[in-house]
XYZ file of C-alpha atoms in Angstrom:
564
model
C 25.382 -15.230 -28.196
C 24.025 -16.600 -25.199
C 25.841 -16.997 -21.747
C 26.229 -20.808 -21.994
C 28.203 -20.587 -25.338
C 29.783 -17.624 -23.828
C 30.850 -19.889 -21.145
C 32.031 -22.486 -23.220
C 33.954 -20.431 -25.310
C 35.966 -18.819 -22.940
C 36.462 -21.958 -20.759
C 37.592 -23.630 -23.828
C 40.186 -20.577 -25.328
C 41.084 -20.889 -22.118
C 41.659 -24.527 -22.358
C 43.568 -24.393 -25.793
C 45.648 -21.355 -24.572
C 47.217 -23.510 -21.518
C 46.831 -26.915 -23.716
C 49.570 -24.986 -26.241
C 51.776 -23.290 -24.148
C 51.959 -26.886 -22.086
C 52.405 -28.911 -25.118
C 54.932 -26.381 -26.717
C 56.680 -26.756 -23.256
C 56.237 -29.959 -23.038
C 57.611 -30.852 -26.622
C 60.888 -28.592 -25.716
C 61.010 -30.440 -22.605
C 60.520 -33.887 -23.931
C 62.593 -33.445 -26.665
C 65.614 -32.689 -24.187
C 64.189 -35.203 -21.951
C 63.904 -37.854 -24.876
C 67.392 -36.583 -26.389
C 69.326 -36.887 -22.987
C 67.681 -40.389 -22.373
C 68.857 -41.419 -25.404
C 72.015 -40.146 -24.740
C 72.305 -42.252 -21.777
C 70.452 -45.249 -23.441
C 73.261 -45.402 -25.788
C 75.941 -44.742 -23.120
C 74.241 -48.276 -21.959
C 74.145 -50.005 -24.983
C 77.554 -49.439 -26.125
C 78.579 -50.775 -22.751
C 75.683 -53.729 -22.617
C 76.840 -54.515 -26.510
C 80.490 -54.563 -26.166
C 80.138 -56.750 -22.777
C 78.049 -58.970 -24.416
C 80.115 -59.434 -27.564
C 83.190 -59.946 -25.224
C 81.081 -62.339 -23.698
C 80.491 -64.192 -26.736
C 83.469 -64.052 -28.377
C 86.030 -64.251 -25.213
C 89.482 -63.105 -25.879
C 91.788 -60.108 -26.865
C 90.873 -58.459 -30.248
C 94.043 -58.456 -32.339
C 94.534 -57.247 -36.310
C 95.372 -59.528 -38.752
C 96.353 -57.900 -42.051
C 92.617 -56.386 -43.106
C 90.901 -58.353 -40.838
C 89.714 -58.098 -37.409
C 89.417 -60.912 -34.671
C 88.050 -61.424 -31.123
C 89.931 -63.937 -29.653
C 89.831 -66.357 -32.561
C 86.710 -65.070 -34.247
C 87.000 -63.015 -37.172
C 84.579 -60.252 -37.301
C 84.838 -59.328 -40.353
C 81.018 -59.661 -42.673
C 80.114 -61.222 -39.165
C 76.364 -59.909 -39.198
C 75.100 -62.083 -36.237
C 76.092 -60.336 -33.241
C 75.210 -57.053 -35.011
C 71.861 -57.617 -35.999
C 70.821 -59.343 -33.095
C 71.828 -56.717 -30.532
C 70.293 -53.870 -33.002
C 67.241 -55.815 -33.037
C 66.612 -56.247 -29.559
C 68.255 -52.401 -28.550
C 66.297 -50.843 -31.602
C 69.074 -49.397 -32.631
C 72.157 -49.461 -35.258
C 75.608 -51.193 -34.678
C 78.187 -51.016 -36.223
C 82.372 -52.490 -35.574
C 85.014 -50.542 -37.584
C 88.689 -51.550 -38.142
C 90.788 -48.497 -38.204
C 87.996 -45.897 -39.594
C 86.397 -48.396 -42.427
C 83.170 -50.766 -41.286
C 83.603 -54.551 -41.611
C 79.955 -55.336 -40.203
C 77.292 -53.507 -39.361
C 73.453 -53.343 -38.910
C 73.153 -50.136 -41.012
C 71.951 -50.540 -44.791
C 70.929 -48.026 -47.751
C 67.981 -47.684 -49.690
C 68.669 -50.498 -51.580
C 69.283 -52.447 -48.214
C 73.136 -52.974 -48.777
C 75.043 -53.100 -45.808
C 77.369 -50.050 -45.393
C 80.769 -52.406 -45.333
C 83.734 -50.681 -46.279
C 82.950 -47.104 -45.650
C 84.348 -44.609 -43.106
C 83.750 -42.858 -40.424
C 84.158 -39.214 -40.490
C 87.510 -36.867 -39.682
C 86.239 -36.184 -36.305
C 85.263 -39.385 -34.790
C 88.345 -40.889 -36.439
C 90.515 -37.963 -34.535
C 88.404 -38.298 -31.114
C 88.650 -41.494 -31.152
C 91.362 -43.435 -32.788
C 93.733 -40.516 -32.598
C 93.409 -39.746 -28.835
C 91.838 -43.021 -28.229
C 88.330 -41.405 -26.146
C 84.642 -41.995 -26.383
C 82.605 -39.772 -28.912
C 79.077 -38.699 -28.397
C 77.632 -36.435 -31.299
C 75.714 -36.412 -34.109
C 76.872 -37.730 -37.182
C 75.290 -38.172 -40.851
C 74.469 -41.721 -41.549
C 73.508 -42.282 -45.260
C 71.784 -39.192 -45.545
C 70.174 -39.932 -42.270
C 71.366 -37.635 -39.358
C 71.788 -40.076 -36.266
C 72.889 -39.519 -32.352
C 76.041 -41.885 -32.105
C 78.519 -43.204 -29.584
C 81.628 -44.306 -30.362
C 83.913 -46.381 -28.616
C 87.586 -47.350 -29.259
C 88.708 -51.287 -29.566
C 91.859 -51.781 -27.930
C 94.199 -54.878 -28.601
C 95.955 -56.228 -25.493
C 98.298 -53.747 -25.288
C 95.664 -50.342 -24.922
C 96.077 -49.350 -28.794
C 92.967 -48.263 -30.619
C 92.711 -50.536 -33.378
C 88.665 -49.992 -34.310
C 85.382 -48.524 -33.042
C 82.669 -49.978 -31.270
C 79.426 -47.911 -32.468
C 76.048 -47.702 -31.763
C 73.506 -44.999 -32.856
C 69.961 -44.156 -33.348
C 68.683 -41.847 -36.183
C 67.091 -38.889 -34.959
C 64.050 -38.878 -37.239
C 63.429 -42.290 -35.200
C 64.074 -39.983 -31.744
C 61.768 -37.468 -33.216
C 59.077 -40.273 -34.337
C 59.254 -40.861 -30.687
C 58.716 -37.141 -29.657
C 56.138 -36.994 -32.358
C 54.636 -39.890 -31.039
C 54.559 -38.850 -27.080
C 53.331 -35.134 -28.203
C 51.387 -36.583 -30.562
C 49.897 -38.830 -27.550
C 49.658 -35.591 -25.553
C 48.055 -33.436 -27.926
C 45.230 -36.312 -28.534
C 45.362 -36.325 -24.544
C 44.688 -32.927 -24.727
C 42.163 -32.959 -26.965
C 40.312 -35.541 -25.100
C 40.751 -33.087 -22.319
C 39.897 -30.140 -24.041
C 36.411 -31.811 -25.256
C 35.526 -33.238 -22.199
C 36.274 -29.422 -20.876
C 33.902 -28.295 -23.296
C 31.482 -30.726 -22.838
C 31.806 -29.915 -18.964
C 31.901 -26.585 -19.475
C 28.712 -27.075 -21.764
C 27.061 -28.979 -19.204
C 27.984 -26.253 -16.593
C 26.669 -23.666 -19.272
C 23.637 -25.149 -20.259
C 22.830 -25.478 -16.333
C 23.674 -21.656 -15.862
C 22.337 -20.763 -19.107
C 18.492 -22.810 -18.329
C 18.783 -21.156 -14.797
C 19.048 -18.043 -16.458
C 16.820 -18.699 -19.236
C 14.407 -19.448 -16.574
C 15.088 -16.020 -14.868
C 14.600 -13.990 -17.939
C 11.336 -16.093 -18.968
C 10.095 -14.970 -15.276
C 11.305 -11.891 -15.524
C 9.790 -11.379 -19.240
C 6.136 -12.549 -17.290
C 6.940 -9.626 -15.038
C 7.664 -7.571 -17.482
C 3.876 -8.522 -19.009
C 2.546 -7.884 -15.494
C 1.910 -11.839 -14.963
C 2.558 -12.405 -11.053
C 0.705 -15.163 -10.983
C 3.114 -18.522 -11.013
C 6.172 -19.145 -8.722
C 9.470 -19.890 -9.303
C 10.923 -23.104 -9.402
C 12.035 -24.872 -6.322
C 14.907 -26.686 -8.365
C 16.577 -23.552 -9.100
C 15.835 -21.519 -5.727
C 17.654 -24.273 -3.777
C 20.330 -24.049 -5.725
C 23.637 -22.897 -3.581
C 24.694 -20.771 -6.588
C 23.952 -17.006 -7.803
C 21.351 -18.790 -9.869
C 20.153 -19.776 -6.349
C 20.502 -16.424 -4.901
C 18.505 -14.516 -7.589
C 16.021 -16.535 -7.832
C 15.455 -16.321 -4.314
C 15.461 -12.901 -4.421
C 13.369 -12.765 -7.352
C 10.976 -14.874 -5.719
C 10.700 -12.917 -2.875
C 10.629 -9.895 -4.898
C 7.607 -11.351 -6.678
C 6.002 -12.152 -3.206
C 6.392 -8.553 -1.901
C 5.579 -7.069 -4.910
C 2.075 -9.241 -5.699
C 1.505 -8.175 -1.785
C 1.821 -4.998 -2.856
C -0.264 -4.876 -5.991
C -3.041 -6.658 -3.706
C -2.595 -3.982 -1.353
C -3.528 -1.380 -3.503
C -5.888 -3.135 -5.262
C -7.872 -3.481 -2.261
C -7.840 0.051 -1.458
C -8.526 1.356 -5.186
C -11.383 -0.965 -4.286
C -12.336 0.735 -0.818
C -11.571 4.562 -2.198
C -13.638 3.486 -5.162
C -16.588 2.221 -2.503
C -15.831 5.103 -0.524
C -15.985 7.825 -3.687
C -19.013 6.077 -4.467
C -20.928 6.624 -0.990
C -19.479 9.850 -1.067
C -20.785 10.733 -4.096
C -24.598 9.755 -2.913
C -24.064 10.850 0.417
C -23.214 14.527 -1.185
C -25.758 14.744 -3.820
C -28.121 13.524 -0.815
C -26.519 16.640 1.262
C -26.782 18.692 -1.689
C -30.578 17.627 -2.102
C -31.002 18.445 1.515
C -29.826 21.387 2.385
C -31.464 22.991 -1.210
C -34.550 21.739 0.734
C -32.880 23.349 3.917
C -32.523 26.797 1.802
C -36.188 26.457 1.106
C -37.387 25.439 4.126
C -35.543 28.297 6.011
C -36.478 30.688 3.740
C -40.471 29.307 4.489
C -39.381 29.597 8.366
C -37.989 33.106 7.546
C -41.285 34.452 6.339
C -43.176 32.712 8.618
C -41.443 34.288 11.472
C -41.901 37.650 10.073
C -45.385 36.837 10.120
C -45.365 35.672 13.828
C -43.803 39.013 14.265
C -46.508 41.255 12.347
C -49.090 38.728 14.560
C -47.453 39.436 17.648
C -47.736 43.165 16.984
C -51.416 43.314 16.142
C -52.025 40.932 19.396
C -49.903 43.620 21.429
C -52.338 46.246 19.902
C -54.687 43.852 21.665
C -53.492 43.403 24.732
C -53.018 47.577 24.595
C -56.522 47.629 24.267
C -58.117 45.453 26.769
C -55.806 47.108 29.195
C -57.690 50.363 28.729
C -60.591 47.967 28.684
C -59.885 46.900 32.255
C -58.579 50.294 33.698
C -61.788 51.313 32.005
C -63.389 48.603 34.485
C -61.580 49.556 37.128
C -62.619 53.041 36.652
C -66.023 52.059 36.631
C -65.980 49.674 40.056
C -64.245 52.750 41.676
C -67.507 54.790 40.780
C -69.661 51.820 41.600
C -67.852 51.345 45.246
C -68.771 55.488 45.766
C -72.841 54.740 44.745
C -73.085 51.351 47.137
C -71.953 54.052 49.744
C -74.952 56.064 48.955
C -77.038 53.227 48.479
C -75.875 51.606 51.818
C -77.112 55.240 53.338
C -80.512 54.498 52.557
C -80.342 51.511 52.703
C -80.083 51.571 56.855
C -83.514 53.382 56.506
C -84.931 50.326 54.605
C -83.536 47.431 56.667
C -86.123 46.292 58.275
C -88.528 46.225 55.030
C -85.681 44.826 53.235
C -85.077 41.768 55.175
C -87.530 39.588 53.261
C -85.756 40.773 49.675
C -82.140 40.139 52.056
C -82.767 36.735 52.344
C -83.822 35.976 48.268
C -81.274 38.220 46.884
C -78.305 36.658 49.173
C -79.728 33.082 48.263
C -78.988 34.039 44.654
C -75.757 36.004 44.932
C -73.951 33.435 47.419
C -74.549 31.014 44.391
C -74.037 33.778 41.670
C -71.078 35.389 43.798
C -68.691 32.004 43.845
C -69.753 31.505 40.260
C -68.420 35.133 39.408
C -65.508 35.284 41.390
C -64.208 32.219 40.267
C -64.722 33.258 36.621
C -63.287 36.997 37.651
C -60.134 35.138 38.495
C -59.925 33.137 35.579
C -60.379 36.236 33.536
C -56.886 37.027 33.085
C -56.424 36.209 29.385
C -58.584 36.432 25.779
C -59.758 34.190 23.642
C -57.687 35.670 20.716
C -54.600 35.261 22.743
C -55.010 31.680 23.013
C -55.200 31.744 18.896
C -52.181 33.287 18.700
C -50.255 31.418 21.336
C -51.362 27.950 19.814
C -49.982 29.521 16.268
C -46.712 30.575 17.424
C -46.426 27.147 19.491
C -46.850 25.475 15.969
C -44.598 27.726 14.666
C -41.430 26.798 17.203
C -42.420 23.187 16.821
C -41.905 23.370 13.320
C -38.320 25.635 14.040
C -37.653 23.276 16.006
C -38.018 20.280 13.962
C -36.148 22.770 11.460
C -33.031 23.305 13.339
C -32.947 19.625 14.415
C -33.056 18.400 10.667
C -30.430 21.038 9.995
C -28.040 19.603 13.367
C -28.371 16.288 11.153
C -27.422 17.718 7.930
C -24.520 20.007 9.450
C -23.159 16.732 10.969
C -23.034 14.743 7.624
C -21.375 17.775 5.765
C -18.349 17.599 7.781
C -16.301 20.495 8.216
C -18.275 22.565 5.867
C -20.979 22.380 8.069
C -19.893 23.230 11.654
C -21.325 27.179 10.967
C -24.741 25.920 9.944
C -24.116 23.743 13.199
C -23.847 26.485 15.685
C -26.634 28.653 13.366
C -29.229 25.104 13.760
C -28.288 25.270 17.438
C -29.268 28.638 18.010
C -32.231 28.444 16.354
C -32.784 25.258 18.092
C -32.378 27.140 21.566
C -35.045 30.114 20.299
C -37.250 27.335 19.098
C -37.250 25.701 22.564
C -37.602 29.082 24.591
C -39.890 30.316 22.216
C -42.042 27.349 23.031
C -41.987 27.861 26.115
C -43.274 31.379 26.029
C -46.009 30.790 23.870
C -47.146 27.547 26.478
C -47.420 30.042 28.850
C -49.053 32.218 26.891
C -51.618 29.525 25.690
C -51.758 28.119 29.309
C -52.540 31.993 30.767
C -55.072 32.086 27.524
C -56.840 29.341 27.722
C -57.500 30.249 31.883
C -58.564 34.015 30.487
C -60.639 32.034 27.986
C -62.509 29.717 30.755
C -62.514 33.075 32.990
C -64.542 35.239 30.781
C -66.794 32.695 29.437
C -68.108 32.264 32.961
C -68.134 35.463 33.940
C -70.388 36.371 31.009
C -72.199 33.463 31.852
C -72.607 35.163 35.910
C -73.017 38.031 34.804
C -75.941 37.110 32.380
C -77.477 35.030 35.453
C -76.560 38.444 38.050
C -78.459 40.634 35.695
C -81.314 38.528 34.954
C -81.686 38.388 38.638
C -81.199 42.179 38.841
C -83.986 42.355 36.175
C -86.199 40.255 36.875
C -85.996 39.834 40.721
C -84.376 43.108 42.239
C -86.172 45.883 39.614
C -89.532 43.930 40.724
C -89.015 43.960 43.846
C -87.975 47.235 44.493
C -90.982 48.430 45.721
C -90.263 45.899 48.377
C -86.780 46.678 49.018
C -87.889 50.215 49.855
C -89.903 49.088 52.596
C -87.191 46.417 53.694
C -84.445 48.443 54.740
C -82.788 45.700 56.156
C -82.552 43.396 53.260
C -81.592 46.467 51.283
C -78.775 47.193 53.572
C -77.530 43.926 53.063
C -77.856 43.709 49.302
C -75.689 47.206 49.616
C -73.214 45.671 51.147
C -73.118 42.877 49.205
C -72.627 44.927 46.189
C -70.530 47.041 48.039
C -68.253 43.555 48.473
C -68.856 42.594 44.471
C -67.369 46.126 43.445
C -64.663 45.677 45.297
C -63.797 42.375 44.551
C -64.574 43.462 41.101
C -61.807 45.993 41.709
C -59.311 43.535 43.040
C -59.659 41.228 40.218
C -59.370 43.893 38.141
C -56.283 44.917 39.362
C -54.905 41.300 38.867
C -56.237 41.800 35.249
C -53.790 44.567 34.806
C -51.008 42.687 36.143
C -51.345 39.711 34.204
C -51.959 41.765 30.878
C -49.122 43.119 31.670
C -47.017 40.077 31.941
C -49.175 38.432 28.657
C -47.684 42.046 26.875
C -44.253 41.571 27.925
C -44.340 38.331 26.834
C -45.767 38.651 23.330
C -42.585 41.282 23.469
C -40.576 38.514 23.977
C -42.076 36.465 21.322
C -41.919 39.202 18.904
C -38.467 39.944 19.705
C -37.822 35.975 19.442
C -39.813 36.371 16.057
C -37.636 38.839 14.720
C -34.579 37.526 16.178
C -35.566 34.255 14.260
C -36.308 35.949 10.705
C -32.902 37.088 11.426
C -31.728 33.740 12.041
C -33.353 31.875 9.498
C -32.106 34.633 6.647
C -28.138 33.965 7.851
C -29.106 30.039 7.643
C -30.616 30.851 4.165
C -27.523 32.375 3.120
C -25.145 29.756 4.727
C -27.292 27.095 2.882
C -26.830 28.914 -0.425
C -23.053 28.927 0.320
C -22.776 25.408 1.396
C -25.312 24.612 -1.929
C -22.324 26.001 -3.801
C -19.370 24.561 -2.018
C -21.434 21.056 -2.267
C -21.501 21.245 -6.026
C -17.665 21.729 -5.629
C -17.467 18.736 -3.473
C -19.398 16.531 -6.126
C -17.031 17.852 -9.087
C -14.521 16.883 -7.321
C -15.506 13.407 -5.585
C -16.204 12.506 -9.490
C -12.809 13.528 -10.528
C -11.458 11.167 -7.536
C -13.294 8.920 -8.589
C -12.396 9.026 -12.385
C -8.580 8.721 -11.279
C -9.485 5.634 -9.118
C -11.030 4.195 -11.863
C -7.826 4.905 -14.083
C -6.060 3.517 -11.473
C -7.936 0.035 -11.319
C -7.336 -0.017 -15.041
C -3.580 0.447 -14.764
C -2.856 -2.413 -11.550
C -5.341 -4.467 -13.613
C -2.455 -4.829 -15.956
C -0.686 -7.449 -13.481
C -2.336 -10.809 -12.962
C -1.437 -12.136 -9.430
């Protein structure tokens, strides 16, 4: 049933309940009320009647035989007075002598006046007998009445007849009938224009609610997408009130269906870039794996390199002590030579002069080269290998600081790893510029002094052997080409000794570089292994970045359900 006939049937039991217990009080009431009036209505028209008819017929009412006279009029089958006052009173009236009628207004079916019949035992008694008013009910014709009775005296106070006046009670209850009858249709009217009321009122509630459970039905289908109307959220009523709070329960709730559809949108975006961005990281450090495990055997190769060039270095520094060696035995045979040379000075002045022409310029030539002379060509090989080598290590650990950074957390280890081997790669190319710098002055050093020395002995050769004959009879320019290469041994010497120190430092530092080498390999086998265990804890990421992004996209399904 719905709430507006709910309405209007309670409002309306409740209507007929009070309508019925009023009217059933009201009919008691009235009927007292109408009784008791009448009561007091005849009271008045026994005393308006018998004033009127003592006004009309003036004098004392006196018995003549069987007949009864007021003043001089006789009474007797005189209807006039009686039907005229019953008329106008609406009621009956009647004038007995003794206890029999002699005129009255009352008549039977057959409309015969009731002359010559008696009144009963107990009005007669009341009274006649004790000459006092009666009020009661009496039986009139078959017709129960309310009557009032009142005794006719003659001059001297003796009750010689009855004044009476009645109404039937059938006619009292017409009139009860007829006033409950009035209030039940009043009732009715009231009771229907309740209804109708209450139907209005219903209908009102019952559309606002209607309304409500239509809107709440869309919500129900996940349609957020209309708003409420403005008729019923003004209302001052509950209707008011819920759909106010409806309304705004609509409002929040669209907000918060927007809300979340804008971040299933931005997780779904984000799950998305993830998704590249870790297949990307996955691709990369896979290439990473390979790349250090290229770097790995290319620093054990550096390393077996910078062995076989320390096996070099070993060997030119016997090479140089050799030298050495040699200058030391050199520096003893100029001593000799400058012996005999003092005995040759004077022939040897001419040769002096040619051979110091040509060793001044061959001299500077060879010293300068001497001191240049403190690296070999292969070294500078080497050096510009493992220089290529760190440049790539370092471009290695740099890529590997950029992938480390875009792996997150998972990637901080191979972050301090690609920073160490960052550092390595930077001191390691530092050592092997010095090398190549050191090499590349070796390289210059001993090219010239090969080139000197070719020009020294083809002077020797050519000029000194063929003029030896000379130089035996110059003594003087002998001397002075003794001391001269009593000067070049020892300078040879000196430079020699240089040699030996800066082999030495070239060997320590292809140490270094081997240790760096090996330290590397090391290196670049943990970042091998870290990139194997990042390879597999990337795979996890993607399984699980598609499974986030599965449940997004059930998600999005689901809130695309409402329609705001």
């Amino acid at each position: 049933m719905k709430i507006k006939w709910k309405i209007v049937l309670v409002f309306a039991s409740l209507i007929v309940a009070a309508i019925t217990v009023i009217n059933v009080l009201y009919y008691f009431n009235i009927s007292r009320f109408i009784e008791n009036e009448h009561i007091n209505q005849l009271s008045g028209y026994s005393k308006t009647g018998y004033q009127l008819l003592d006004n009309k017929y003036p004098g004392d009412w006196k018995v003549e035989g069987e007949k009864l006279y007021k003043g001089d009029i006789l009474l007797n089958d005189n209807y006039e007075f009686v039907d005229g006052f019953a008329k106008d009173a609406n009621i009956q009236v009647t004038i007995f002598l003794g206890d029999t009628r002699i005129t009255t207004s009352i008549k039977d079916a057959q409309a015969k006046r009731l002359v010559g019949t008696q009144a009963s035992d107990i009005v007669v008694n009341k009274v006649l007998t004790h000459n006092e008013d009666y009020l009661g009910k009496a039986s009139i014709v078959g017709r129960e009445a309310l009557t009032y009775y009142v005794p006719i005296q003659n001059s001297d106070g003796t009750a010689i007849g009855m004044w009476f006046v009645g109404i039937y009670l059938d006619d009292i209850g017409a009139q009860i009938i007829k006033v409950v009858t009035t209030s039940i249709i009043v009732s009715a009217v009231i009771l229907m224009a309740g209804c109708l009321i209450t139907y209005i009122i219903g209908n009102t509630i019952g559309i606002g609610f209607n309304k409500i459970r239509t809107d709440l039905e869309d919500f129900e289908n996940g349609k957020f997408n209309h708003s409420f109307n403005i008729k019923y959220m003004n209302r001052k009523d509950e209707i008011g009130a819920i759909s106010k709070s409806y309304s705004n329960m609509q409002t929040h709730i669209k907000s918060i269906i927007l809300s979340i559809k804008e971040e299933i949108l931005k997780i779904e975006r984000s799950s998305e870039e993830s998704l590249l961005s870790v297949n990307e990281v996955y691709n990369n450090i896979e290439n990473i794996s390979v790349t250090t495990e290229e770097l790995s055997a290319g620093m054990e190769e550096t390393a077996a390199s910078t062995q076989e060039m320390n096996a070099s270095i070993h060997n030119m520094e016997s090479e140089v002590d050799e030298v050495a060696r040699k200058a030391e035995q050199g520096e003893n045979i100029v001593k000799e030579i400058k012996k005999r040379a003092e005995q040759l000075q004077q022939e040897a002045q001419e040769s002096h002069k040619n051979t110091m022409d040509i060793f001044e310029s061959t001299s500077e030539n060879l010293r300068n080269s001497i001191k240049k002379s403190s690296a070999i060509e292969e070294i500078k090989a080497l050096s510009q290998s493992i220089l290529h080598i760190t440049n790539q290590t370092n471009m290695l650990a740099l890529n590997a600081s950029i992938e480390s950074a875009r792996a997150g957390e998972a990637g901080k280890g191979f972050a301090v790893v690609a920073h160490e081997i960052g550092n390595l790669a930077v001191n390691s190319k530092e050592a092997a510029t010095q090398i190549e710098n050191i090499t590349t002055e070796v390289s210059e050093a001993v090219k010239a002094l090969v080139k000197d020395a070719a020009t020294l002995l083809d002077y020797v050769e050519h000029t000194v052997i063929e003029d030896y004959g000379v130089l035996v009879h110059t003594g003087e320019q002998y001397y002075t080409d003794a001391n001269t290469v009593n000067e070049m041994v020892t300078e040879i010497k000196r430079i020699s000794d240089q040699l030996q120190t800066s082999i030495h430092y070239v060997k320590q530092a292809i140490q270094e570089v081997a240790a760096a080498s090996n330290q590397g390999a090391e290196g670049a086998s943990v970042i091998s292994e870290k990139s194997t265990s990042i390879v597999t804890q990337t795979e996890e990421v993607v399984k699980q970045t598609q499974a986030n992004k599965e449940s997004v996209d059930v998600l999005n399904e689901m809130v695309q359900f409402f329609q705001i």
